[in-house]
CSV table of C-alpha atoms in Angstrom, one decimal:
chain,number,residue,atom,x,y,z
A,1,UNK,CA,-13.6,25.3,35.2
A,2,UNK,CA,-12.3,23.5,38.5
A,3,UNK,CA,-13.9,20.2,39.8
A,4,UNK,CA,-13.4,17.2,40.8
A,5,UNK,CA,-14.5,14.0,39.5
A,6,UNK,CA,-15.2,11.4,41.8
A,7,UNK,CA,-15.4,7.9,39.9
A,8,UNK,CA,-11.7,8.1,39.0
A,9,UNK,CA,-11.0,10.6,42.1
A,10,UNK,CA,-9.0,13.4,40.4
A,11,UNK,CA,-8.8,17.1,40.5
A,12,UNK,CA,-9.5,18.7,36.9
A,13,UNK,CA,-9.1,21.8,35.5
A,14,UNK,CA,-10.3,23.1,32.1
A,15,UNK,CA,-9.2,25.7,29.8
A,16,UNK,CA,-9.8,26.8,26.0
A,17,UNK,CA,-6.6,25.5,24.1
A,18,UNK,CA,-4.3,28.1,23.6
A,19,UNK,CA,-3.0,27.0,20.3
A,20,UNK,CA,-6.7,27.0,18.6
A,21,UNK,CA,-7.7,30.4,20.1
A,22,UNK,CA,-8.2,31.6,16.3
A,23,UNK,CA,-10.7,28.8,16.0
A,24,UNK,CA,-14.3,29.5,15.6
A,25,UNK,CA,-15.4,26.5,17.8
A,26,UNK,CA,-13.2,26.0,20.8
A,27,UNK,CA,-11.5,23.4,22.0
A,28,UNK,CA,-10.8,22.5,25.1
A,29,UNK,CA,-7.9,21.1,27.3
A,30,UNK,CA,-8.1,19.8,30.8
A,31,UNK,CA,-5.0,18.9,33.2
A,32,UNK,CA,-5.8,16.4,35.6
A,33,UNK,CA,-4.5,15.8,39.3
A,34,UNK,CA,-4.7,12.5,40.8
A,35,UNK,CA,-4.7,11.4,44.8
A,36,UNK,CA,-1.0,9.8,43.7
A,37,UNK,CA,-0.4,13.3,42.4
A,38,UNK,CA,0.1,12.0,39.0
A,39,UNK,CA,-0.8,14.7,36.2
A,40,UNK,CA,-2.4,14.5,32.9
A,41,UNK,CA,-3.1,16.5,30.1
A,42,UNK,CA,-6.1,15.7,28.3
A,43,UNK,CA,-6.3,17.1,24.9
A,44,UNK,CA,-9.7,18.3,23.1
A,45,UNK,CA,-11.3,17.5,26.6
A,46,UNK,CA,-14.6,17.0,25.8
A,47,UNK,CA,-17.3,18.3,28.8
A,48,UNK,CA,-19.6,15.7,29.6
C-alpha cells in the first residue's frame, strides 16, 4: 500500500516483512518519506 498521511505529512509505503514471510500471521513494514526527505523504516507497522 502507498498513501500518504497527512497529520505528520509523510509519504508511506507498506510491505509484508521479508524476513517473516514463513510466518502464519504477517507482519508488516512500512518506509516512510518526509517533506525534508528524511526516511524511516517502521518495523511491525501496524495499519490503523
Amino acid at each position: 500500500e502507498v498513501g500518504y498521511e497527512m497529520e505528520e505529512n509523510r509519504f508511506y509505503f507498506v510491505m509484508f516483512d521479508p524476513k517473516y514471510e514463513d510466518e502464519e500471521e504477517p507482519i508488516l513494514i512500512a518506509i516512510t518519506i518526509d517533506l525534508n526527505k528524511n526516511v524511516e523504516i517502521i518495523e511491525d507497522f501496524k495499519m490503523e
